[in-house]
Amino acid sequence: LIITIDGPSGAGKGTVCRRIANNLGYSLLDSGAMYRLTALDCIQKQVDLSDEHAVVNIAKNLDIFFEALTETTVIRLSGYDVSHAIREENVGMAASVIAAYPDVRTQLLQQQRDFAQSKGLPKGLVADGRDMGTVVFPAAHVKIFLTASAQERARRRVLQLESSGAQHIDHAVILKDIQDRDERDMSRATAPLKPAVDAYLLDSTSLSIDEVCKVIMDRIALVNA
Ligand code: DC
């Protein structure tokens, strides 16, 4: 069974996908992490992000490793633990830039499908991203498009940054970053962020994580029935 959960950044996909995967004993594919890893590799190797050919080359030769634990996933790039580094704001921005290159997407699409295969899908897969239901797994059994207002997503991001010890966070700057990233993700020509025609639209603006998970688990139960 393949479950795709797509949507803009900050809608709660990461937490929700992990919960659902844990509940069901499914594998978890964090496709955003692959774009972030490509971006981080470019930054570390001082590759010019506007040099599409060079960025594609980085995507082709990524040396990455995901070690799934219950509460988290340890992510390695060229042997180093970059689980925290890839979550930095500048890496997210760079990921959104390089995600617009069609050949980068083709490279990562193959790696995402390989990941699904390599796990052998003992029970199923929860795929978290922007184009999981539209492009990567068009035949997925359950497709969710999880969203929330930009204001609410900025509020959650500020809370998250504060809880990790960040200081002097400017809400307006975070909101602008979210709006810019939405705009880039939705307006790119290849695999833009949009709901699949057969996706279930779920607005989490006024829902808790528990409520969101319940709605999704109910939909999965319907398909399994
Ligand atoms: O979900 P995230 O914030 O980790 O994603 C980082 C960036 O990667 C985001 O700006 C868009 C891009 N992305 C994408 O284009 N397609 C995906 N399937 C996942 C992420």
XYZ file of C-alpha atoms and ligand atoms in Angstrom:
245
model
C 0.000 0.000 0.000
C 1.403 3.399 -0.920
C 0.206 6.514 0.865
C 1.308 9.877 -0.462
C 1.160 13.022 1.644
C 1.969 16.164 -0.309
C 1.689 19.815 0.593
C 3.567 23.044 1.292
C 6.309 23.361 3.901
C 5.097 23.770 7.469
C 1.746 22.016 6.991
C 2.850 19.317 9.449
C 3.686 16.629 6.887
C 6.915 15.522 8.562
C 5.347 14.779 11.945
C 2.172 13.356 10.461
C 3.992 11.067 8.010
C 6.226 9.668 10.769
C 3.224 8.995 13.031
C 1.275 7.264 10.277
C 4.297 5.179 9.207
C 4.958 4.162 12.841
C 1.279 3.333 13.463
C 1.130 1.085 10.436
C 4.685 -0.292 10.499
C 5.299 1.181 7.041
C 8.510 2.599 5.583
C 8.854 6.359 5.388
C 10.185 8.253 2.372
C 11.151 11.870 3.107
C 11.621 13.151 -0.435
C 12.231 16.724 0.773
C 15.340 15.438 2.549
C 16.712 14.313 -0.824
C 16.324 17.825 -2.255
C 17.849 19.237 0.927
C 20.790 16.774 0.701
C 21.440 17.794 -2.887
C 21.343 21.449 -1.858
C 23.653 20.887 1.117
C 26.129 18.946 -1.017
C 26.162 21.859 -3.495
C 26.740 24.368 -0.688
C 29.532 22.303 0.874
C 31.229 21.786 -2.484
C 30.711 25.446 -3.409
C 28.750 24.577 -6.514
C 26.990 27.587 -8.043
C 23.249 26.905 -7.613
C 22.520 28.627 -10.913
C 24.773 26.127 -12.748
C 22.104 23.544 -13.548
C 24.530 21.072 -15.108
C 26.773 21.073 -12.023
C 23.792 20.673 -9.688
C 22.502 17.706 -11.709
C 25.926 16.146 -11.407
C 25.743 16.490 -7.628
C 22.252 14.880 -7.571
C 23.544 11.994 -9.686
C 26.441 11.256 -7.359
C 24.838 11.758 -3.952
C 26.297 9.508 -1.283
C 23.365 9.350 1.149
C 22.167 7.011 3.836
C 18.918 6.968 5.832
C 18.790 5.090 9.116
C 15.178 4.967 10.335
C 14.712 5.080 14.113
C 11.304 5.316 15.801
C 11.348 9.006 16.677
C 13.746 10.247 14.050
C 15.804 9.320 11.014
C 19.562 9.696 11.004
C 20.563 11.111 7.632
C 24.141 10.877 6.377
C 25.817 12.675 3.510
C 29.198 11.254 2.469
C 29.319 9.459 5.821
C 28.602 12.536 7.983
C 25.458 12.947 10.083
C 23.664 15.943 8.541
C 20.237 15.293 10.108
C 20.222 18.786 11.665
C 22.251 20.635 9.035
C 19.747 19.877 6.259
C 16.938 21.523 8.276
C 18.650 24.936 8.295
C 16.684 27.759 6.657
C 19.362 28.453 3.998
C 19.429 24.777 2.971
C 15.617 24.752 2.597
C 15.811 27.828 0.395
C 18.584 26.305 -1.739
C 16.569 23.059 -1.990
C 13.613 24.994 -3.327
C 15.849 26.600 -6.001
C 17.458 23.381 -7.249
C 14.113 21.509 -7.091
C 13.015 23.590 -10.085
C 15.593 21.907 -12.381
C 13.861 19.144 -14.397
C 16.988 16.957 -14.606
C 17.539 17.168 -10.858
C 13.941 15.989 -10.399
C 14.458 13.123 -12.851
C 17.528 11.991 -10.903
C 15.782 12.129 -7.546
C 12.567 10.587 -8.890
C 14.497 7.474 -9.812
C 16.151 7.358 -6.394
C 12.731 7.769 -4.718
C 11.253 4.857 -6.669
C 14.375 2.794 -5.975
C 13.946 3.527 -2.269
C 10.384 2.183 -2.410
C 11.645 -0.942 -4.155
C 14.728 -1.444 -1.991
C 12.593 -1.640 1.101
C 10.694 -4.411 -0.620
C 7.573 -2.732 0.750
C 6.916 -5.387 3.412
C 3.627 -3.689 4.283
C 3.629 -0.291 2.721
C 5.175 3.117 2.257
C 4.307 6.620 3.411
C 5.801 9.123 0.948
C 6.193 12.748 2.082
C 6.756 15.503 -0.491
C 5.338 17.837 -3.106
C 4.809 15.547 -6.109
C 4.487 12.095 -4.531
C 0.852 11.654 -5.608
C 1.080 13.532 -8.915
C 4.375 12.299 -10.404
C 6.395 9.800 -8.367
C 3.659 7.384 -7.258
C 0.637 8.227 -9.454
C -0.982 4.856 -8.649
C -0.777 5.369 -4.854
C -3.746 3.921 -2.951
C -4.322 6.907 -0.666
C -3.361 10.463 -1.611
C -3.547 13.317 0.850
C -2.856 16.989 0.138
C -2.115 18.531 3.519
C -2.132 22.282 3.762
C -2.543 25.174 6.239
C -2.634 28.949 5.908
C 0.760 30.649 5.443
C 0.206 32.598 8.692
C -0.359 29.419 10.658
C 2.624 27.678 9.075
C 4.822 30.669 9.965
C 3.498 30.567 13.553
C 4.396 26.868 13.837
C 7.843 27.442 12.374
C 8.533 30.230 14.897
C 7.501 27.913 17.769
C 9.731 25.170 16.387
C 12.732 27.527 16.107
C 12.115 28.872 19.619
C 11.928 25.394 21.083
C 15.267 24.567 19.502
C 16.812 27.568 21.272
C 16.810 30.172 18.477
C 16.518 33.806 19.564
C 15.397 37.078 17.946
C 13.142 35.355 15.445
C 11.296 37.748 13.178
C 7.821 36.387 12.381
C 7.544 38.620 9.310
C 10.789 37.248 7.858
C 9.681 33.644 8.438
C 6.303 34.374 6.821
C 7.975 35.974 3.805
C 10.320 32.948 3.445
C 7.323 30.607 3.494
C 5.460 32.676 0.906
C 8.533 32.851 -1.350
C 9.059 29.101 -1.116
C 5.367 28.409 -1.836
C 5.557 30.653 -4.866
C 8.665 28.865 -6.199
C 7.296 25.388 -5.495
C 3.920 26.143 -7.104
C 5.097 28.056 -10.150
C 7.890 25.789 -11.425
C 7.234 24.153 -14.773
C 8.185 20.599 -13.737
C 6.145 18.810 -11.059
C 4.767 21.958 -9.413
C 3.228 21.717 -5.964
C -0.449 20.982 -6.563
C -2.949 18.384 -5.378
C -3.373 15.243 -7.477
C -6.865 15.148 -9.011
C -7.684 12.168 -6.796
C -6.110 13.604 -3.616
C -8.063 14.253 -0.442
C -7.609 17.911 0.565
C -6.920 18.339 4.250
C -6.539 21.816 5.783
C -4.718 21.558 9.112
C -4.940 25.279 10.007
C -7.220 24.648 12.977
C -6.510 20.947 13.553
C -4.105 19.312 15.989
C -1.596 16.686 14.820
C -3.773 14.009 16.467
C -6.839 15.200 14.552
C -4.958 15.253 11.240
C -3.613 11.727 11.852
C -7.089 10.469 12.703
C -8.560 11.778 9.445
C -5.755 10.133 7.459
C -5.944 6.823 9.359
C -9.707 6.756 8.712
C -9.140 7.184 4.998
C -6.532 4.409 4.967
C -8.962 2.153 6.835
C -11.569 2.848 4.124
C -9.162 1.668 1.422
C -8.148 -1.381 3.467
C -11.766 -2.319 4.195
O 9.552 19.320 2.532
P 10.859 20.102 2.647
O 10.690 21.481 3.242
O 11.911 19.312 3.334
O 11.337 20.317 1.117
C 12.454 21.116 0.797
C 12.307 21.655 -0.618
O 12.385 20.568 -1.549
C 10.995 22.375 -0.930
O 11.167 23.755 -1.090
C 10.524 21.828 -2.236
C 11.426 20.703 -2.571
N 10.707 19.442 -2.746
C 10.218 19.157 -3.990
O 10.323 19.973 -4.897
N 9.620 17.950 -4.227
C 9.480 17.055 -3.248
N 8.890 15.885 -3.513
C 9.947 17.353 -1.945
C 10.549 18.556 -1.725
